[in-house]
């Protein structure tokens, strides 16, 4: 998609100034150069420079790409509370949120996929006697598993524990690790993964 500007009306000029100030503020707060923001957003350095100087009225698509590079929606980027929804929904029937779905295991992402984050939140369902085996994640990765139904056996490296409904385990996920359904009913739990 081409970066292009449109004729600025008086209202558009005010909007350009808001966007200009906000992009400068966010870029400096995150210690990003124009080149780094251009790489993250897919918007050219020259267009970003024009936006920051208040000399461009970017298309909605360009504004959206800049917002996404900061992990924001458009309303949050232009800092207009009435334009930004304060609630993001992840619907139970949204198949785009399924990380895995087969006979043994179903993993559904509960945190919005577009966010730049160091925390991920999942619902996991494991069939009776099945297991979810994972190779080591990045160094410093931890998992917090809470069981709501069934019985789980968790192994991380040489350590293991057994969990029942209401129990939680926090363990190193930068080791080989396994969550096993050790019961005869479906295992249901919530998994939080954190990265350092």
Coordinates of N, CA and C in Angstrom, one line a residue:
X1 N 0.8 -1.2 0.0 CA 0.0 0.0 0.0 C 0.9 1.2 0.0
X2 N 0.6 2.2 -0.8 CA 1.4 3.4 -0.9 C 1.1 4.4 0.3
X3 N 2.1 5.0 0.8 CA 2.0 6.1 1.8 C 1.6 7.3 1.1
X4 N 0.4 7.9 1.3 CA 0.0 9.1 0.6 C -0.7 10.0 1.6
X5 N -0.6 11.3 1.3 CA -1.3 12.3 2.1 C -2.5 12.7 1.3
X6 N -3.5 13.3 2.1 CA -4.7 13.8 1.5 C -4.7 15.3 1.8
X7 N -5.5 16.1 1.1 CA -5.7 17.5 1.4 C -6.2 17.7 2.8
X8 N -5.6 18.5 3.6 CA -5.9 18.7 5.0 C -7.0 19.8 5.1
X9 N -8.1 19.5 5.7 CA -9.1 20.5 6.0 C -8.7 21.1 7.3
X10 N -9.3 22.2 7.8 CA -9.0 22.7 9.1 C -9.1 21.7 10.2
X11 N -10.1 20.9 10.2 CA -10.3 19.8 11.2 C -9.1 18.8 11.1
X12 N -8.8 18.5 9.8 CA -7.7 17.5 9.6 C -6.4 18.0 10.1
X13 N -6.2 19.4 10.0 CA -4.9 20.0 10.5 C -4.8 19.8 12.0
X14 N -5.9 20.0 12.7 CA -5.9 19.8 14.2 C -5.6 18.3 14.5
X15 N -6.2 17.4 13.7 CA -6.0 16.0 13.9 C -4.5 15.6 13.6
X16 N -3.9 16.3 12.6 CA -2.5 16.0 12.3 C -1.6 16.4 13.4
X17 N -2.0 17.6 14.1 CA -1.1 18.0 15.2 C -1.2 17.1 16.4
X18 N -2.4 16.5 16.6 CA -2.6 15.6 17.7 C -1.8 14.3 17.4
X19 N -1.9 13.8 16.2 CA -1.1 12.6 15.8 C 0.4 12.9 15.8
X20 N 0.8 14.1 15.3 CA 2.2 14.4 15.3 C 2.8 14.4 16.7
X21 N 2.1 15.0 17.7 CA 2.6 15.0 19.1 C 2.6 13.7 19.7
X22 N 1.6 12.9 19.4 CA 1.5 11.6 20.0 C 2.5 10.6 19.5
X23 N 2.8 10.6 18.2 CA 3.8 9.7 17.6 C 5.2 10.1 18.1
X24 N 5.5 11.4 18.2 CA 6.8 11.8 18.8 C 6.9 11.4 20.3
X25 N 5.8 11.6 21.0 CA 5.8 11.2 22.5 C 6.1 9.7 22.6
X26 N 5.3 8.9 21.9 CA 5.4 7.4 22.0 C 6.8 6.9 21.5
X27 N 7.3 7.5 20.4 CA 8.5 7.0 19.9 C 9.7 7.3 20.8
X28 N 9.7 8.5 21.4 CA 10.7 8.9 22.4 C 10.6 8.1 23.7
X29 N 9.4 7.8 24.1 CA 9.2 7.1 25.4 C 9.7 5.6 25.2
X30 N 9.6 5.1 24.0 CA 10.1 3.7 23.7 C 11.5 3.7 23.1
X31 N 12.2 4.9 23.1 CA 13.5 4.9 22.6 C 13.7 4.4 21.2
X32 N 12.8 4.7 20.3 CA 12.8 4.2 18.9 C 13.3 5.3 18.0
X33 N 14.1 5.0 17.0 CA 14.5 5.9 16.0 C 13.4 5.9 14.9
X34 N 13.4 6.9 14.0 CA 12.5 6.8 12.9 C 12.6 5.6 12.1
X35 N 13.9 5.1 11.9 CA 14.1 3.9 11.1 C 13.5 2.7 11.8
X36 N 13.6 2.6 13.1 CA 13.1 1.5 13.8 C 11.6 1.5 13.8
X37 N 11.0 2.6 13.9 CA 9.5 2.7 13.8 C 9.0 2.4 12.4
X38 N 9.8 2.8 11.4 CA 9.5 2.5 10.0 C 9.5 1.0 9.8
X39 N 10.5 0.4 10.3 CA 10.6 -1.1 10.2 C 9.5 -1.8 10.9
X40 N 9.1 -1.3 12.1 CA 8.1 -2.0 12.9 C 6.7 -1.8 12.3
X41 N 6.5 -0.6 11.6 CA 5.1 -0.3 11.1 C 4.9 -0.5 9.6
X42 N 6.0 -0.6 8.9 CA 5.9 -0.7 7.4 C 5.6 0.6 6.8
X43 N 5.7 1.7 7.5 CA 5.4 3.0 7.0 C 6.8 3.6 6.7
X44 N 7.0 4.3 5.6 CA 8.3 4.8 5.2 C 8.8 5.9 6.2
X45 N 10.1 6.0 6.3 CA 10.7 6.9 7.3 C 10.3 8.3 6.9
X46 N 10.3 8.6 5.6 CA 9.9 10.0 5.1 C 8.5 10.3 5.5
X47 N 7.6 9.4 5.4 CA 6.2 9.6 5.8 C 6.1 9.9 7.3
X48 N 6.8 9.0 8.1 CA 6.8 9.2 9.5 C 7.4 10.6 9.9
X49 N 8.4 11.0 9.2 CA 9.0 12.3 9.4 C 8.0 13.4 9.2
X50 N 7.3 13.3 8.0 CA 6.2 14.3 7.7 C 5.1 14.3 8.7
X51 N 4.7 13.1 9.2 CA 3.7 13.1 10.2 C 4.1 13.8 11.5
X52 N 5.4 13.5 11.9 CA 5.9 14.1 13.1 C 6.0 15.6 13.0
X53 N 6.2 16.1 11.8 CA 6.3 17.6 11.6 C 4.9 18.2 11.4
X54 N 3.9 17.4 11.4 CA 2.5 17.9 11.2 C 2.2 18.3 9.8
X55 N 3.0 17.7 8.8 CA 2.9 18.1 7.4 C 2.2 17.0 6.6
X56 N 1.7 16.0 7.2 CA 1.0 15.0 6.5 C -0.3 14.6 7.2
X57 N -1.3 14.3 6.4 CA -2.6 13.8 6.9 C -2.7 12.4 6.4
X58 N -2.2 11.4 7.1 CA -2.1 10.1 6.6 C -3.5 9.4 6.5
X59 N -3.5 8.4 5.6 CA -4.7 7.6 5.4 C -5.0 6.8 6.7
X60 N -6.2 6.3 6.8 CA -6.5 5.4 7.9 C -5.6 4.2 8.0
X61 N -5.3 3.6 6.9 CA -4.5 2.4 6.8 C -3.1 2.7 7.4
X62 N -2.5 3.8 7.0 CA -1.2 4.2 7.5 C -1.2 4.5 9.0
X63 N -2.3 5.2 9.5 CA -2.4 5.4 10.9 C -2.6 4.1 11.7
X64 N -3.3 3.2 11.1 CA -3.5 1.9 11.8 C -2.2 1.2 11.9
X65 N -1.4 1.2 10.9 CA -0.1 0.5 10.9 C 0.8 1.1 12.0
X66 N 0.8 2.4 12.1 CA 1.6 3.1 13.2 C 1.1 2.7 14.6
X67 N -0.3 2.7 14.7 CA -0.9 2.4 16.0 C -0.5 0.9 16.4
X68 N -0.6 0.0 15.4 CA -0.2 -1.4 15.7 C 1.3 -1.6 16.1
X69 N 2.1 -0.7 15.5 CA 3.5 -0.8 15.8 C 3.8 -0.5 17.3
X70 N 2.9 0.4 17.9 CA 3.0 0.8 19.3 C 2.1 -0.2 20.2
X71 N 1.4 -1.1 19.6 CA 0.6 -2.0 20.3 C -0.7 -1.3 20.8
X72 N -1.2 -0.4 20.0 CA -2.4 0.4 20.3 C -3.4 0.3 19.2
X73 N -4.7 0.7 19.5 CA -5.6 0.9 18.4 C -5.6 2.4 18.0
X74 N -6.3 2.8 17.0 CA -6.2 4.1 16.5 C -6.7 5.1 17.5
X75 N -7.8 4.8 18.2 CA -8.3 5.8 19.3 C -7.2 6.0 20.4
X76 N -6.5 5.0 20.7 CA -5.5 5.1 21.8 C -4.3 5.9 21.2
X77 N -4.0 5.7 19.9 CA -2.9 6.4 19.3 C -3.1 7.9 19.3
X78 N -4.3 8.4 18.9 CA -4.6 9.8 18.9 C -5.1 10.3 20.2
X79 N -5.1 9.4 21.2 CA -5.4 9.8 22.6 C -6.7 10.5 22.7
X80 N -7.7 10.0 22.0 CA -9.1 10.5 22.1 C -9.9 9.5 22.9
X81 N -10.2 9.7 24.1 CA -10.9 8.7 24.9 C -12.2 8.2 24.3
X82 N -12.9 9.1 23.7 CA -14.2 8.7 23.1 C -14.1 7.8 21.9
X83 N -12.9 7.8 21.3 CA -12.6 7.0 20.1 C -12.1 5.6 20.4
X84 N -11.5 5.5 21.6 CA -10.9 4.2 22.0 C -11.8 3.4 22.9
X85 N -12.0 2.2 22.5 CA -12.8 1.3 23.3 C -11.9 0.8 24.5
X86 N -12.4 0.8 25.7 CA -11.6 0.4 26.8 C -11.8 -1.1 27.1
X87 N -12.6 -1.8 26.2 CA -12.8 -3.2 26.4 C -12.5 -3.9 25.1
X88 N -11.6 -4.9 25.1 CA -11.3 -5.7 24.0 C -11.9 -7.1 24.3
X89 N -12.6 -7.6 23.3 CA -13.2 -8.9 23.5 C -12.5 -10.0 22.8
X90 N -12.5 -11.2 23.4 CA -12.0 -12.4 22.8 C -13.2 -13.4 23.0
X91 N -13.9 -13.6 21.9 CA -15.2 -14.4 21.9 C -14.8 -15.9 22.0
X92 N -15.6 -16.7 22.7 CA -15.4 -18.1 22.8 C -15.4 -18.9 21.5
X93 N -16.2 -18.4 20.5 CA -16.3 -19.1 19.2 C -15.4 -18.5 18.1
X94 N -14.4 -17.6 18.5 CA -13.5 -17.0 17.6 C -12.4 -18.0 17.2
X95 N -12.5 -18.7 16.1 CA -11.5 -19.7 15.7 C -10.1 -19.2 15.5
X96 N -10.0 -17.9 15.2 CA -8.7 -17.3 15.0 C -7.8 -17.3 16.3
X97 N -8.5 -17.5 17.4 CA -7.8 -17.5 18.7 C -7.3 -18.9 19.1
X98 N -7.7 -19.9 18.2 CA -7.2 -21.3 18.6 C -5.8 -21.5 18.2
X99 N -4.9 -21.8 19.2 CA -3.5 -22.0 19.0 C -3.3 -23.5 18.5
X100 N -4.1 -24.4 19.1 CA -4.1 -25.8 18.7 C -5.5 -26.4 19.0
X101 N -5.9 -27.3 18.1 CA -7.2 -27.9 18.3 C -7.2 -29.3 17.6
X102 N -7.0 -30.3 18.4 CA -7.0 -31.7 17.8 C -7.6 -32.6 18.8
X103 N -7.6 -33.9 18.6 CA -8.3 -34.9 19.5 C -7.7 -34.9 20.9
X104 N -6.4 -34.6 21.0 CA -5.7 -34.7 22.3 C -5.8 -33.4 23.1
X105 N -5.7 -32.3 22.4 CA -5.5 -31.0 23.1 C -6.1 -29.8 22.3
X106 N -6.7 -28.9 23.1 CA -7.2 -27.7 22.6 C -6.7 -26.5 23.4
X107 N -6.0 -25.6 22.7 CA -5.4 -24.4 23.4 C -5.9 -23.2 22.7
X108 N -6.6 -22.4 23.5 CA -7.2 -21.2 23.0 C -6.6 -20.0 23.7
X109 N -6.1 -19.0 22.8 CA -5.5 -17.8 23.3 C -6.6 -16.9 23.8
X110 N -6.4 -16.4 25.1 CA -7.4 -15.5 25.7 C -6.9 -14.1 25.7
X111 N -5.6 -13.8 25.4 CA -5.1 -12.5 25.3 C -5.2 -12.0 23.9
X112 N -5.5 -10.7 23.6 CA -5.5 -10.3 22.2 C -4.3 -10.5 21.5
X113 N -4.4 -11.0 20.3 CA -3.2 -11.5 19.5 C -2.3 -10.3 19.0
X114 N -2.9 -9.1 18.8 CA -2.1 -8.0 18.3 C -1.2 -7.3 19.3
X115 N -1.4 -7.6 20.5 CA -0.6 -6.9 21.5 C 0.8 -7.3 21.5
X116 N 1.7 -6.3 21.7 CA 3.1 -6.6 21.9 C 3.1 -6.9 23.4
X117 N 3.6 -8.0 23.8 CA 3.4 -8.3 25.2 C 4.5 -9.3 25.7
X118 N 4.7 -9.4 27.0 CA 5.6 -10.4 27.6 C 4.8 -11.3 28.5
X119 N 3.4 -11.3 28.3 CA 2.6 -12.2 29.0 C 1.5 -12.7 28.0
X120 N 1.3 -14.0 28.0 CA 0.3 -14.6 27.2 C -0.6 -15.4 28.1
X121 N -1.9 -15.5 27.8 CA -2.9 -16.1 28.6 C -3.7 -17.1 27.7
X122 N -3.8 -18.4 28.2 CA -4.4 -19.4 27.4 C -5.4 -20.2 28.3
X123 N -6.5 -20.8 27.6 CA -7.3 -21.8 28.2 C -6.8 -23.1 27.5
X124 N -6.5 -24.1 28.3 CA -6.1 -25.4 27.8 C -7.1 -26.5 28.2
X125 N -7.3 -27.4 27.2 CA -8.2 -28.6 27.5 C -7.4 -29.8 26.9
X126 N -7.2 -30.8 27.8 CA -6.5 -32.0 27.4 C -7.3 -33.2 27.6
X127 N -7.4 -34.1 26.6 CA -8.2 -35.3 26.7 C -7.7 -36.2 27.8
X128 N -8.5 -37.1 28.3 CA -8.1 -38.1 29.3 C -6.9 -38.9 28.8
X129 N -5.9 -38.9 29.7 CA -4.6 -39.7 29.5 C -3.7 -39.1 28.3
X130 N -4.1 -38.0 27.8 CA -3.2 -37.3 26.8 C -2.3 -36.3 27.5
X131 N -1.3 -35.8 26.8 CA -0.4 -34.8 27.4 C 0.0 -33.8 26.4
X132 N 0.4 -32.7 26.9 CA 1.0 -31.5 26.2 C 2.4 -31.4 26.5
X133 N 3.3 -31.8 25.6 CA 4.7 -31.8 25.8 C 5.4 -30.6 25.1
X134 N 6.2 -29.9 25.8 CA 6.8 -28.7 25.1 C 8.3 -28.7 25.3
X135 N 9.0 -28.4 24.2 CA 10.5 -28.2 24.3 C 10.7 -26.9 25.1
X136 N 12.0 -26.7 25.5 CA 12.2 -25.5 26.3 C 11.9 -24.2 25.5
X137 N 11.3 -23.2 26.2 CA 11.1 -21.9 25.6 C 12.3 -21.0 25.8
X138 N 12.2 -19.7 25.4 CA 13.3 -18.8 25.6 C 13.7 -18.8 27.1
X139 N 15.0 -18.5 27.3 CA 15.5 -18.4 28.7 C 14.7 -17.4 29.5
X140 N 14.3 -17.7 30.7 CA 13.6 -16.8 31.6 C 12.1 -17.0 31.5
X141 N 11.6 -17.9 30.6 CA 10.2 -18.1 30.4 C 9.6 -18.9 31.6
X142 N 8.5 -18.5 32.1 CA 7.8 -19.2 33.2 C 6.4 -19.4 32.8
X143 N 5.8 -20.4 33.4 CA 4.4 -20.7 33.2 C 3.7 -20.8 34.6
X144 N 2.5 -20.3 34.6 CA 1.6 -20.5 35.8 C 0.4 -21.2 35.3
X145 N 0.1 -22.4 35.8 CA -1.0 -23.2 35.4 C -2.0 -23.4 36.6
X146 N -3.2 -23.1 36.3 CA -4.3 -23.3 37.3 C -5.3 -24.2 36.7
X147 N -5.6 -25.3 37.5 CA -6.6 -26.3 37.1 C -8.0 -26.0 37.6
X148 N -9.0 -26.1 36.6 CA -10.4 -25.9 37.0 C -11.2 -27.2 37.0
X149 N -10.7 -28.1 36.2 CA -11.4 -29.4 36.1 C -10.4 -30.5 35.8
X150 N -10.5 -31.7 36.5 CA -9.6 -32.8 36.2 C -8.4 -32.8 37.1
X151 N -7.5 -33.7 36.7 CA -6.2 -33.9 37.5 C -5.1 -33.8 36.5
X152 N -4.0 -33.1 36.9 CA -2.9 -32.9 36.0 C -1.6 -33.3 36.7
X153 N -0.7 -33.8 35.9 CA 0.7 -34.1 36.4 C 1.6 -33.2 35.5
X154 N 2.3 -32.3 36.2 CA 3.2 -31.4 35.6 C 4.6 -31.7 35.8
X155 N 5.4 -31.7 34.8 CA 6.8 -32.0 34.9 C 7.6 -30.9 34.2
X156 N 8.6 -30.3 34.9 CA 9.5 -29.3 34.4 C 10.9 -29.7 34.7
X157 N 11.7 -30.1 33.7 CA 13.0 -30.6 34.0 C 12.9 -31.9 34.8
X158 N 13.5 -32.0 35.9 CA 13.5 -33.2 36.8 C 12.4 -33.1 37.9
X159 N 11.7 -32.0 37.9 CA 10.7 -31.8 39.0 C 9.3 -32.1 38.5
X160 N 8.4 -32.6 39.4 CA 7.0 -32.8 39.0 C 6.1 -32.6 40.1
X161 N 4.8 -32.4 39.8 CA 3.8 -32.3 40.9 C 2.5 -32.7 40.3
X162 N 1.5 -32.9 41.2 CA 0.1 -33.3 40.8 C -0.8 -32.2 41.2
X163 N -1.7 -31.8 40.3 CA -2.6 -30.7 40.6 C -4.1 -31.2 40.5
X164 N -4.9 -30.7 41.3 CA -6.4 -31.0 41.3 C -7.1 -29.6 41.1
X165 N -8.4 -29.6 40.9 CA -9.1 -28.4 40.7 C -8.8 -27.4 41.8
X166 N -8.5 -26.1 41.3 CA -8.2 -25.1 42.3 C -6.7 -24.9 42.6
X167 N -5.9 -25.9 42.2 CA -4.5 -25.9 42.4 C -3.8 -25.1 41.3
X168 N -2.7 -24.5 41.7 CA -1.9 -23.8 40.7 C -0.4 -24.2 40.8
X169 N 0.3 -24.2 39.7 CA 1.8 -24.5 39.8 C 2.5 -23.4 38.9
X170 N 3.6 -22.9 39.4 CA 4.4 -22.0 38.7 C 5.8 -22.6 38.5
X171 N 6.2 -22.7 37.2 CA 7.4 -23.5 36.9 C 8.2 -22.9 35.8
X172 N 9.5 -23.3 35.7 CA 10.4 -22.8 34.7 C 9.9 -23.5 33.4
X173 N 9.7 -22.7 32.3 CA 9.3 -23.2 31.0 C 10.5 -23.1 30.0
X174 N 11.7 -22.7 30.6 CA 12.8 -22.7 29.7 C 13.6 -24.1 29.8
X175 N 12.8 -25.0 30.4 CA 13.2 -26.4 30.5 C 12.2 -27.2 29.7
X176 N 12.5 -28.4 29.3 CA 11.5 -29.3 28.7 C 10.4 -29.5 29.8
X177 N 9.2 -29.4 29.4 CA 8.1 -29.5 30.3 C 6.9 -30.2 29.7
X178 N 6.1 -30.8 30.6 CA 4.9 -31.5 30.2 C 3.7 -31.3 31.1
X179 N 2.5 -31.1 30.5 CA 1.3 -31.1 31.3 C 0.5 -32.3 30.8
X180 N 0.3 -33.2 31.8 CA -0.4 -34.5 31.4 C -1.7 -34.6 32.1
X181 N -2.7 -35.1 31.4 CA -4.0 -35.3 32.1 C -3.9 -36.7 32.7
X182 N -3.9 -36.8 34.0 CA -3.7 -38.1 34.7 C -5.0 -38.7 35.1
X183 N -6.1 -38.1 34.7 CA -7.4 -38.6 35.1 C -8.3 -39.1 34.0
X184 N -9.5 -39.4 34.2 CA -10.4 -40.0 33.3 C -11.4 -39.0 32.7
X185 N -11.3 -37.8 33.0 CA -12.2 -36.7 32.4 C -11.3 -35.7 31.8
X186 N -11.9 -34.8 31.0 CA -11.1 -33.8 30.3 C -10.5 -32.9 31.4
X187 N -9.2 -32.5 31.1 CA -8.5 -31.6 32.0 C -8.7 -30.2 31.4
X188 N -9.1 -29.3 32.3 CA -9.3 -27.9 31.9 C -8.5 -27.0 32.8
X189 N -7.8 -26.1 32.2 CA -7.0 -25.2 33.0 C -6.7 -23.9 32.3
X190 N -6.1 -22.9 33.0 CA -5.7 -21.7 32.5 C -4.2 -21.6 32.7
X191 N -3.6 -21.1 31.6 CA -2.1 -21.1 31.6 C -1.7 -19.7 31.2
X192 N -0.8 -19.1 32.1 CA -0.2 -17.8 31.9 C 1.3 -18.0 31.6
X193 N 1.7 -17.5 30.5 CA 3.2 -17.6 30.1 C 3.8 -16.3 30.2
X194 N 4.9 -16.1 30.9 CA 5.6 -14.9 31.1 C 7.0 -15.0 30.5
X195 N 7.4 -13.9 29.9 CA 8.8 -13.8 29.3 C 9.5 -12.7 30.0
X196 N 10.8 -12.9 30.2 CA 11.6 -11.8 30.9 C 12.4 -11.1 29.8

